[in-house]
Coordinates of C-alpha atoms in Angstrom, one line a residue:
M1442 CA -26.2 -9.1 8.4
A1443 CA -24.6 -11.9 6.4
S1444 CA -23.0 -11.1 3.0
E1445 CA -25.1 -11.2 0.0
K1446 CA -23.1 -14.0 -1.6
F1447 CA -23.8 -16.2 1.5
R1448 CA -27.4 -15.4 1.5
H1449 CA -27.7 -16.5 -2.2
Q1450 CA -25.9 -19.8 -1.4
L1451 CA -28.1 -20.3 1.6
R1452 CA -31.3 -19.7 -0.4
R1453 CA -30.2 -22.4 -3.1
E1454 CA -29.3 -24.8 -0.3
A1455 CA -32.5 -24.2 1.5
D1456 CA -34.6 -24.7 -1.6
R1457 CA -32.8 -28.0 -2.2
W1458 CA -33.2 -29.0 1.5
Q1459 CA -37.0 -28.3 1.3
A1460 CA -37.3 -30.3 -2.0
E1461 CA -35.5 -33.2 -0.4
G1462 CA -37.7 -33.1 2.7
L1463 CA -34.9 -32.2 5.1
I1464 CA -36.6 -29.1 6.4
D1465 CA -40.3 -28.2 6.5
E1466 CA -42.0 -25.0 5.3
T1467 CA -41.9 -23.5 8.9
L1468 CA -38.1 -23.7 9.1
Y1469 CA -37.7 -22.6 5.5
A1470 CA -39.9 -19.5 6.3
E1471 CA -37.8 -18.8 9.4
L1472 CA -34.6 -19.0 7.3
A1473 CA -36.1 -16.7 4.7
R1474 CA -37.2 -14.2 7.3
R1475 CA -33.9 -14.3 9.1
Y1476 CA -31.7 -13.9 6.0
Q1477 CA -34.1 -11.8 4.1
F1478 CA -34.4 -14.0 1.0
D1479 CA -37.1 -11.7 -0.5
D1480 CA -34.7 -8.8 -0.6
L1481 CA -32.3 -10.7 -2.8
A1482 CA -34.3 -10.2 -5.9
L1483 CA -34.6 -6.5 -5.1
S1484 CA -30.8 -6.3 -4.6
E1485 CA -30.2 -7.9 -8.0
R1486 CA -32.7 -5.4 -9.6
N1487 CA -30.9 -2.5 -7.9
R1488 CA -27.5 -3.6 -9.1
F1489 CA -28.8 -4.0 -12.6
V1490 CA -30.3 -0.5 -12.4
A1491 CA -26.9 0.8 -11.1
I1492 CA -25.0 -0.8 -14.0
L1493 CA -27.5 0.8 -16.4
I1494 CA -27.1 4.1 -14.8
A1495 CA -23.4 3.8 -14.8
L1496 CA -23.3 2.9 -18.5
G1497 CA -25.7 5.7 -19.3
S1498 CA -23.7 8.2 -17.3
I1499 CA -20.5 7.2 -19.2
L1500 CA -22.3 7.8 -22.5
L1501 CA -23.7 11.1 -21.3
G1502 CA -20.2 12.1 -20.1
L1503 CA -18.7 11.2 -23.6
A1504 CA -21.5 13.1 -25.3
A1505 CA -20.7 16.1 -23.1
I1506 CA -17.0 15.9 -23.8
I1507 CA -17.6 15.8 -27.6
F1508 CA -20.0 18.6 -27.4
V1509 CA -17.6 20.8 -25.4
A1510 CA -14.7 19.8 -27.8
A1511 CA -16.8 20.8 -30.8
N1512 CA -17.7 24.2 -29.4
W1513 CA -14.6 25.0 -27.3
Q1514 CA -13.1 27.4 -29.7
V1515 CA -16.4 29.3 -30.3
W1516 CA -17.3 29.9 -26.6
S1517 CA -16.1 32.9 -24.8
K1518 CA -13.7 32.7 -21.9
E1519 CA -16.4 33.6 -19.4
F1520 CA -18.7 31.0 -20.6
K1521 CA -16.0 28.3 -20.5
V1522 CA -15.2 29.1 -16.9
A1523 CA -18.9 29.2 -15.9
S1524 CA -19.6 25.9 -17.6
L1525 CA -16.7 24.1 -15.9
V1526 CA -17.6 25.5 -12.5
A1527 CA -21.3 24.7 -12.9
L1528 CA -20.4 21.1 -14.1
F1529 CA -18.2 20.5 -11.1
V1530 CA -20.6 21.9 -8.5
G1531 CA -23.7 20.3 -10.1
V1532 CA -22.2 16.8 -10.2
N1533 CA -21.0 17.0 -6.7
A1534 CA -24.2 18.5 -5.3
V1535 CA -26.4 15.8 -6.9
G1536 CA -23.9 13.1 -5.7
F1537 CA -23.9 14.5 -2.2
Y1538 CA -27.7 14.7 -2.1
L1539 CA -28.1 11.1 -3.4
W1540 CA -25.5 9.8 -1.0
Q1541 CA -26.9 11.5 2.1
H1542 CA -30.6 11.1 1.4
P1543 CA -31.2 7.9 -0.6
V1544 CA -34.7 6.5 -1.0
E1545 CA -33.3 3.2 -2.2
R1546 CA -29.8 1.6 -1.8
W1547 CA -28.9 2.1 -5.5
Q1548 CA -29.3 5.9 -5.0
A1549 CA -26.5 5.9 -2.4
R1550 CA -24.2 4.0 -4.8
L1551 CA -25.0 6.4 -7.6
G1552 CA -24.3 9.3 -5.2
K1553 CA -20.8 7.9 -4.5
G1554 CA -20.2 7.4 -8.1
L1555 CA -21.1 10.9 -8.8
L1556 CA -18.8 12.2 -6.1
L1557 CA -16.0 10.1 -7.7
L1558 CA -16.9 11.6 -11.0
G1559 CA -16.7 15.0 -9.4
A1560 CA -13.2 14.4 -8.1
L1561 CA -12.2 13.4 -11.7
I1562 CA -13.9 16.5 -13.1
F1563 CA -11.9 18.6 -10.7
G1564 CA -8.7 17.4 -12.3
A1565 CA -10.1 18.1 -15.8
N1566 CA -11.1 21.5 -14.7
L1567 CA -7.6 22.3 -13.5
A1568 CA -6.1 21.3 -16.8
L1569 CA -8.8 23.2 -18.9
M1570 CA -8.5 26.3 -16.6
S1571 CA -4.8 26.5 -17.0
Q1572 CA -5.3 26.3 -20.8
I1573 CA -8.0 29.0 -20.7
F1574 CA -5.8 31.5 -18.7
H1575 CA -2.6 30.3 -20.5
R1576 CA -0.8 29.1 -17.3
S1577 CA 1.8 26.6 -18.2
G1578 CA 3.3 24.2 -15.7
S1579 CA 4.8 20.7 -15.4
L1580 CA 2.5 17.7 -15.3
Y1581 CA 3.4 16.8 -11.8
H1582 CA 2.1 20.3 -10.7
L1583 CA -1.4 19.3 -12.0
F1584 CA -1.3 15.9 -10.1
L1585 CA -0.1 17.4 -6.8
V1586 CA -2.8 20.1 -6.8
W1587 CA -5.4 17.6 -8.0
S1588 CA -4.4 15.2 -5.2
L1589 CA -4.6 18.1 -2.6
G1590 CA -8.2 19.0 -3.7
V1591 CA -9.4 15.4 -3.6
L1592 CA -7.8 14.9 -0.2
A1593 CA -9.8 17.8 0.9
M1594 CA -13.0 16.2 -0.4
A1595 CA -12.1 12.9 1.3
Y1596 CA -11.6 14.6 4.6
S1597 CA -14.8 16.6 4.4
L1598 CA -17.0 13.7 3.2
R1599 CA -15.0 10.9 5.0
L1600 CA -15.0 8.6 2.0
T1601 CA -12.3 6.0 1.5
F1602 CA -12.3 5.8 -2.3
L1603 CA -11.6 9.6 -2.4
G1604 CA -8.7 9.1 -0.1
V1605 CA -7.4 6.3 -2.2
L1606 CA -7.7 8.4 -5.4
A1607 CA -5.8 11.3 -3.6
I1608 CA -3.0 8.9 -2.6
L1609 CA -2.7 7.5 -6.2
L1610 CA -2.7 11.0 -7.6
A1611 CA 0.1 12.1 -5.2
S1612 CA 2.1 9.0 -6.2
I1613 CA 1.9 9.8 -9.8
G1614 CA 2.8 13.4 -9.2
Y1615 CA 5.7 12.3 -7.1
V1616 CA 7.0 9.9 -9.7
A1617 CA 6.6 12.6 -12.4
G1618 CA 8.4 15.2 -10.4
M1619 CA 11.4 13.1 -9.0
I1620 CA 13.4 14.1 -12.0
T1621 CA 13.3 17.7 -10.8
L1622 CA 15.3 16.8 -7.8
F1623 CA 18.3 16.0 -10.0
M1624 CA 18.1 19.5 -11.6
P1625 CA 19.6 22.6 -10.0
G1626 CA 17.2 25.4 -10.3
E1627 CA 14.9 27.8 -8.6
V1628 CA 13.2 26.6 -5.4
S1629 CA 9.4 26.4 -5.7
D1630 CA 6.5 25.2 -3.5
F1631 CA 6.0 22.2 -5.8
R1632 CA 9.7 21.2 -5.5
I1633 CA 9.6 21.6 -1.8
A1634 CA 6.5 19.2 -1.8
I1635 CA 8.4 16.7 -3.8
E1636 CA 11.4 16.8 -1.5
H1637 CA 9.3 16.5 1.7
M1638 CA 6.7 14.0 0.4
P1639 CA 7.3 11.5 3.2
L1640 CA 6.5 14.0 5.8
L1641 CA 3.5 15.4 3.9
V1642 CA 1.9 12.0 3.4
S1643 CA 2.7 11.1 7.0
L1644 CA 0.8 14.3 8.3
L1645 CA -2.0 14.4 5.7
G1646 CA -2.5 10.8 4.4
I1647 CA -2.1 8.5 7.4
P1648 CA -4.5 10.4 9.7
L1649 CA -7.1 10.1 6.9
A1650 CA -6.8 6.3 7.1
Y1651 CA -7.8 6.5 10.7
W1652 CA -10.5 8.9 10.0
C1653 CA -12.0 6.7 7.3
R1654 CA -11.1 3.5 9.2
S1655 CA -9.6 2.1 6.0
R1656 CA -6.8 -0.5 5.8
W1657 CA -6.3 0.0 2.1
L1658 CA -5.8 3.7 2.7
F1659 CA -3.3 3.0 5.4
G1660 CA -1.4 0.5 3.3
L1661 CA -1.1 2.8 0.3
G1662 CA -0.2 5.7 2.4
A1663 CA 2.5 3.8 4.3
A1664 CA 3.8 2.4 0.9
L1665 CA 4.1 6.0 -0.4
V1666 CA 5.8 7.2 2.7
I1667 CA 8.5 4.5 2.4
F1668 CA 8.9 4.8 -1.3
S1669 CA 9.4 8.5 -1.2
L1670 CA 11.7 8.2 1.9
E1671 CA 13.9 5.7 0.1
A1672 CA 13.9 7.9 -3.0
S1673 CA 14.9 11.0 -1.1
V1674 CA 17.9 9.3 0.5
I1675 CA 19.0 7.6 -2.8
I1676 CA 18.6 10.9 -4.8
F1677 CA 20.5 12.8 -2.0
L1678 CA 23.4 10.2 -2.3
A1679 CA 23.3 10.5 -6.1
N1680 CA 23.5 14.3 -6.2
F1681 CA 26.4 14.3 -3.7
I1682 CA 28.2 11.1 -4.4
N1683 CA 31.5 12.4 -3.3
F1684 CA 30.7 12.2 0.4
S1685 CA 33.3 11.4 3.1
P1686 CA 33.3 7.7 3.7
G1687 CA 31.6 8.0 7.1
T1688 CA 28.8 10.2 5.8
R1689 CA 28.3 8.0 2.7
G1690 CA 28.0 4.9 4.9
M1691 CA 25.7 6.5 7.4
M1692 CA 23.3 7.6 4.6
G1693 CA 23.4 4.1 3.1
A1694 CA 22.7 2.5 6.4
I1695 CA 19.7 4.9 7.1
A1696 CA 18.3 4.1 3.6
C1697 CA 18.3 0.3 4.3
S1698 CA 17.4 0.2 8.0
L1699 CA 15.1 3.2 8.8
P1700 CA 12.0 2.1 6.7
P1701 CA 11.7 -1.4 8.1
A1702 CA 12.5 -0.3 11.6
L1703 CA 9.8 2.3 11.6
L1704 CA 7.2 0.0 10.0
W1705 CA 7.8 -2.9 12.3
A1706 CA 7.7 -1.0 15.6
Y1707 CA 4.6 1.1 14.5
R1708 CA 1.6 0.5 16.7
D1709 CA -1.9 2.2 16.6
S1710 CA -1.6 2.6 20.4
L1711 CA 1.1 5.3 20.0
W1712 CA -1.6 7.8 19.4
N1713 CA -3.6 6.7 22.4
G1714 CA -6.6 6.2 20.1
S1715 CA -9.3 3.6 20.6
I1716 CA -10.3 1.9 17.4
E1717 CA -12.7 -1.0 17.9
K1718 CA -12.1 -4.1 15.6
L1719 CA -9.6 -2.1 13.5
S1720 CA -5.9 -2.2 13.7
F1721 CA -3.2 -1.2 11.2
D1722 CA -0.4 -2.9 13.1
E1723 CA -0.4 -6.0 10.9
I1724 CA -0.2 -4.0 7.7
A1725 CA 2.8 -2.1 8.9
R1726 CA 4.5 -5.3 10.0
N1727 CA 3.8 -7.1 6.7
L1728 CA 5.2 -4.2 4.8
A1729 CA 8.3 -4.2 7.0
L1730 CA 8.8 -8.0 6.3
F1731 CA 8.3 -7.5 2.6
F1732 CA 11.0 -4.7 2.7
I1733 CA 13.4 -6.9 4.6
S1734 CA 12.8 -9.8 2.3
V1735 CA 13.6 -7.6 -0.7
L1736 CA 16.8 -6.3 0.9
F1737 CA 17.9 -9.9 1.8
Y1738 CA 17.3 -11.0 -1.8
L1739 CA 19.2 -8.1 -3.4
F1740 CA 22.1 -8.3 -0.9
S1741 CA 22.4 -12.0 -1.6
F1742 CA 24.0 -11.2 -5.0
N1743 CA 27.7 -11.1 -5.0
G1744 CA 28.0 -8.1 -7.3
I1745 CA 26.4 -5.8 -4.7
W1746 CA 29.4 -6.3 -2.4
R1747 CA 32.3 -5.8 -4.9
P1748 CA 34.9 -3.2 -4.1
F1749 CA 34.4 0.3 -5.7
S1750 CA 36.2 3.6 -5.4
Y1751 CA 34.9 7.1 -4.7
R1752 CA 36.4 10.5 -4.6
T1753 CA 36.0 12.4 -1.3
G1754 CA 35.8 15.9 -0.1
S1755 CA 32.6 17.3 -1.7
E1756 CA 31.1 20.3 0.1
I1757 CA 27.3 20.3 0.7
A1758 CA 25.5 23.6 1.0
W1759 CA 23.3 24.1 4.0
H1760 CA 20.1 24.3 2.1
D1761 CA 20.8 20.8 0.6
W1762 CA 20.9 19.4 4.2
V1763 CA 17.3 20.7 4.7
K1764 CA 16.3 17.9 2.4
L1765 CA 17.0 15.4 5.2
L1766 CA 14.4 17.0 7.5
D1767 CA 12.1 14.1 6.8
I1768 CA 14.8 11.6 7.7
L1769 CA 15.4 13.4 11.1
L1770 CA 11.8 13.6 12.0
L1771 CA 10.8 10.0 10.9
G1772 CA 14.1 8.8 12.4
G1773 CA 13.2 10.4 15.8
L1774 CA 9.8 8.8 15.5
T1775 CA 11.4 5.4 14.9
V1776 CA 13.6 5.7 18.0
W1777 CA 10.5 6.6 20.0
V1778 CA 8.3 3.8 18.8
W1779 CA 11.1 1.2 19.5
W1780 CA 11.5 2.7 23.0
R1781 CA 7.8 2.3 23.6
L1782 CA 7.7 -1.2 22.1
G1783 CA 10.1 -2.3 24.8
Y1784 CA 7.7 -1.3 27.5
R1785 CA 4.6 -3.0 26.2
T1786 CA 5.0 -6.2 28.2
S1787 CA 6.8 -5.3 31.4
A1788 CA 7.9 -2.2 33.5
R1789 CA 11.5 -2.8 32.4
W1790 CA 12.6 -2.1 28.8
R1791 CA 12.7 -5.6 27.2
L1792 CA 11.9 -6.7 23.7
E1793 CA 9.8 -9.7 22.9
R1794 CA 11.6 -12.6 21.1
K1795 CA 10.1 -11.8 17.7
N1796 CA 10.7 -8.1 18.0
A1797 CA 14.3 -8.8 19.1
I1798 CA 15.0 -11.0 16.0
V1799 CA 13.6 -8.6 13.5
G1800 CA 15.4 -5.7 15.2
A1801 CA 18.7 -7.6 15.1
A1802 CA 18.2 -8.3 11.4
I1803 CA 17.5 -4.6 10.7
L1804 CA 20.5 -3.6 12.7
L1805 CA 22.8 -6.1 11.0
I1806 CA 21.6 -4.7 7.6
G1807 CA 22.5 -1.2 8.7
V1808 CA 25.9 -2.2 10.1
M1809 CA 27.0 -4.2 7.1
V1810 CA 26.0 -1.5 4.6
W1811 CA 27.7 1.2 6.8
W1812 CA 30.9 -1.0 6.9
H1813 CA 30.8 -1.6 3.2
L1814 CA 30.5 2.1 2.2
S1815 CA 32.7 3.6 4.9
V1816 CA 35.5 1.0 5.8
G1817 CA 35.8 -1.3 2.8
A1818 CA 34.1 -3.8 0.6
L1819 CA 32.9 -7.0 2.4
G1820 CA 32.8 -9.2 -0.6
A1821 CA 32.1 -12.9 -0.2
I1822 CA 31.5 -12.6 3.5
A1823 CA 28.4 -10.3 3.1
T1824 CA 27.2 -12.6 0.3
L1825 CA 27.3 -15.6 2.5
I1826 CA 25.7 -13.9 5.4
F1827 CA 22.8 -12.6 3.5
N1828 CA 22.2 -15.9 1.7
V1829 CA 22.0 -17.6 5.0
L1830 CA 19.7 -14.9 6.3
L1831 CA 17.5 -15.1 3.2
F1832 CA 17.2 -18.9 3.7
L1833 CA 16.3 -18.5 7.4
F1834 CA 13.8 -15.9 6.6
A1835 CA 12.1 -18.2 4.1
V1836 CA 12.1 -21.0 6.6
G1837 CA 10.4 -18.6 9.0
F1838 CA 7.7 -17.8 6.7
I1839 CA 7.0 -21.4 5.9
R1840 CA 6.9 -22.3 9.6
K1841 CA 4.5 -19.5 10.2
G1842 CA 2.3 -20.6 7.3
L1843 CA 2.3 -24.2 8.7
A1844 CA 1.6 -23.1 12.2
T1845 CA -1.3 -20.8 11.4
G1846 CA -2.5 -22.2 8.2
H1847 CA -1.8 -18.9 6.5
R1848 CA -1.4 -19.4 2.7
I1849 CA 0.4 -16.0 2.0
S1850 CA 3.1 -16.7 4.6
F1851 CA 3.7 -20.3 3.3
W1852 CA 3.9 -19.3 -0.4
G1853 CA 6.0 -16.4 0.5
G1854 CA 8.6 -18.6 2.0
I1855 CA 8.4 -21.0 -0.9
L1856 CA 8.8 -18.1 -3.3
L1857 CA 11.9 -16.8 -1.5
T1858 CA 13.4 -20.3 -1.4
V1859 CA 12.9 -20.8 -5.2
L1860 CA 14.1 -17.3 -6.0
Q1861 CA 17.2 -17.9 -4.0
I1862 CA 18.0 -21.2 -5.7
V1863 CA 17.3 -19.9 -9.2
S1864 CA 19.1 -16.7 -8.7
R1865 CA 22.3 -18.4 -7.4
M1866 CA 22.1 -20.9 -10.4
L1867 CA 21.8 -18.0 -12.9
E1868 CA 24.4 -15.7 -11.1
Y1869 CA 27.2 -18.3 -11.1
E1870 CA 28.6 -20.2 -14.1
T1871 CA 26.6 -23.4 -14.5
D1872 CA 26.0 -25.6 -17.6
L1873 CA 22.6 -26.0 -19.2
L1874 CA 22.1 -29.5 -17.9
A1875 CA 22.6 -28.3 -14.3
K1876 CA 20.1 -25.5 -14.9
A1877 CA 17.6 -27.8 -16.3
I1878 CA 17.9 -30.2 -13.3
V1879 CA 17.6 -27.3 -10.8
L1880 CA 14.4 -26.0 -12.6
L1881 CA 13.0 -29.4 -12.7
F1882 CA 13.4 -30.0 -9.1
C1883 CA 12.0 -26.5 -8.2
G1884 CA 8.9 -27.2 -10.3
L1885 CA 8.4 -30.6 -8.7
G1886 CA 9.0 -29.1 -5.2
I1887 CA 6.5 -26.4 -5.8
I1888 CA 3.9 -28.9 -6.9
A1889 CA 4.5 -31.2 -4.0
A1890 CA 4.6 -28.3 -1.5
G1891 CA 1.3 -27.0 -2.8
L1892 CA -0.5 -30.3 -2.7
G1893 CA 1.0 -31.2 0.8
F1894 CA 0.0 -27.8 2.2
E1895 CA -3.6 -28.0 1.0
K1896 CA -3.9 -31.5 2.5
Y1897 CA -2.4 -30.2 5.7
L1898 CA -4.9 -27.4 5.8
Q1899 CA -7.8 -29.8 5.6
T1900 CA -6.4 -31.8 8.4
L1901 CA -5.8 -28.6 10.4
K1902 CA -9.4 -27.6 9.9
A1903 CA -10.7 -31.0 10.9
L1904 CA -8.7 -30.9 14.0
R1905 CA -9.9 -27.4 15.0
A1906 CA -13.5 -28.4 14.4
T1907 CA -13.0 -31.4 16.6
N1908 CA -11.4 -29.3 19.4
D1909 CA -14.3 -26.8 19.2
E1910 CA -16.8 -29.6 19.8

C-alpha cells in the first residue's frame, strides 16, 4: 500500500486531471479503488480522534497525579502499593488488549500509547515504591532498573519504541553513574553494570534490534556500546595515569582504533541469520566513518601532539584489570569479523579496496597514538599527517556524494573541509582581515557548492530517467 501522503497528493492531482478533462470518470474510479481514496477521510477522522484521546489521556493523567499528591500522606502504605500496582497492571492490560484486538486502526495506536504510558508508569512506581519503603539509592540505580524492566517489556511485546526507550534510559543511567567509576568504594551490582555497559548492551540491546527489525534501535544500541567502550578505556587511563609507557600507549591505541574497526567490519551475516530487506551493515559503517572523521578532526590540532611527561611505575590491582573484560571480548570479536571480512569475495584472505583503505587508516591512527604515548611526542609530523588525512577523507565524501547523488555524503565532505579551514585559521595566529577573507570565501564556497550540487542532481535524475527508458 502506498503511503498516506502520496495518496492525498494523488487524489488532489486526480481531481484536477478530471476537472481538466485529462482522465474520464472510469479511470478516476479505478484510481480511487486502487489507492482507496474513500479511506482517506476515515484515516483523517481516526487521527483526529487519536489526538483527542491523547489530549484527554494527558489531562486524565494529570488529574490522577494531582489527586494522588493531594491524598498521598493520608493513604496507608498498603493502599498506596495496591493503587500503584493496579494502575500499572490496568494501563498495560488495556493497552495490550487494544493493540492486539483493535476494531479500528486508532484503537491499535491507542493501545501502543497506553503501553508506552505503562512503561513510564513503571519508572514512577519504582521511585514511589522506594519512597514508601524508605529505600534510598542513587539516581542511576533507578534508571538502570527502569531500563531493564522496559527492556523485558520490549522483548515480550516485540515493540520498537519500548526498546528505544530502554536504550535511552540505560544511556541516562550510564551517564549519571559514570562518576562512581572514579570513586573507590564497595563493589555493587550497579557499579559492575556501569563498568560492563558495552558488553551488556551488546548482549541485550543489539539482539533486540534484530528481533524488532529496527534500524533506529540498532543505531542507538551501537552508539551506546561505542560511547561506553570509549568511556571505560578513558576512565581506566584516568584512574591509573602512571602506567608504564608501553601499557599507556597500548590503551590509547585501543581507545582510538577498536571502535571504528569493530563498526566497519561488522556484518549481519556473521550470525548466519537471514533478514529479508533489512540490513544494519550500512548503519555500522556510517558510525565508523563518523568516528574516524571526528578522530581526524581532533588529531589535526597541533596541541594534541605536544610533548608531555608522566611518572611511571604504578601498580594496578588484579580486580582493576577485570574492568577490561569488555575490551578483550569486543577486541576478539573485532579480530574475528575482520578475518571473516577477508574471505567474503574469495577463498584466499584478501580485503577489498575500500576495506583495505579504511583498515589502513584505522591502523595508522592506532600506531601513531601508541608511538606518541609510548615512545615520544610526534609534534608537527602527526599534525601534518592528520590534516592531510582529514582533507582526503573530506574529498572522499564529496566524490561519493557526486557519484551516488547522496546529499549527506556530499555535505559531510563540505562540512569537514570548512571545519578544517576555519579551525586552522583560528588555531594559528592570523589577523582579523585574513579571518574575514577566509570566512567570506568559505561562505561563498558553500553557497556555490550547494547550488551546483542541486543542479547536478537534477541532471543526474534526468540521465537516469533517460537510461531507464
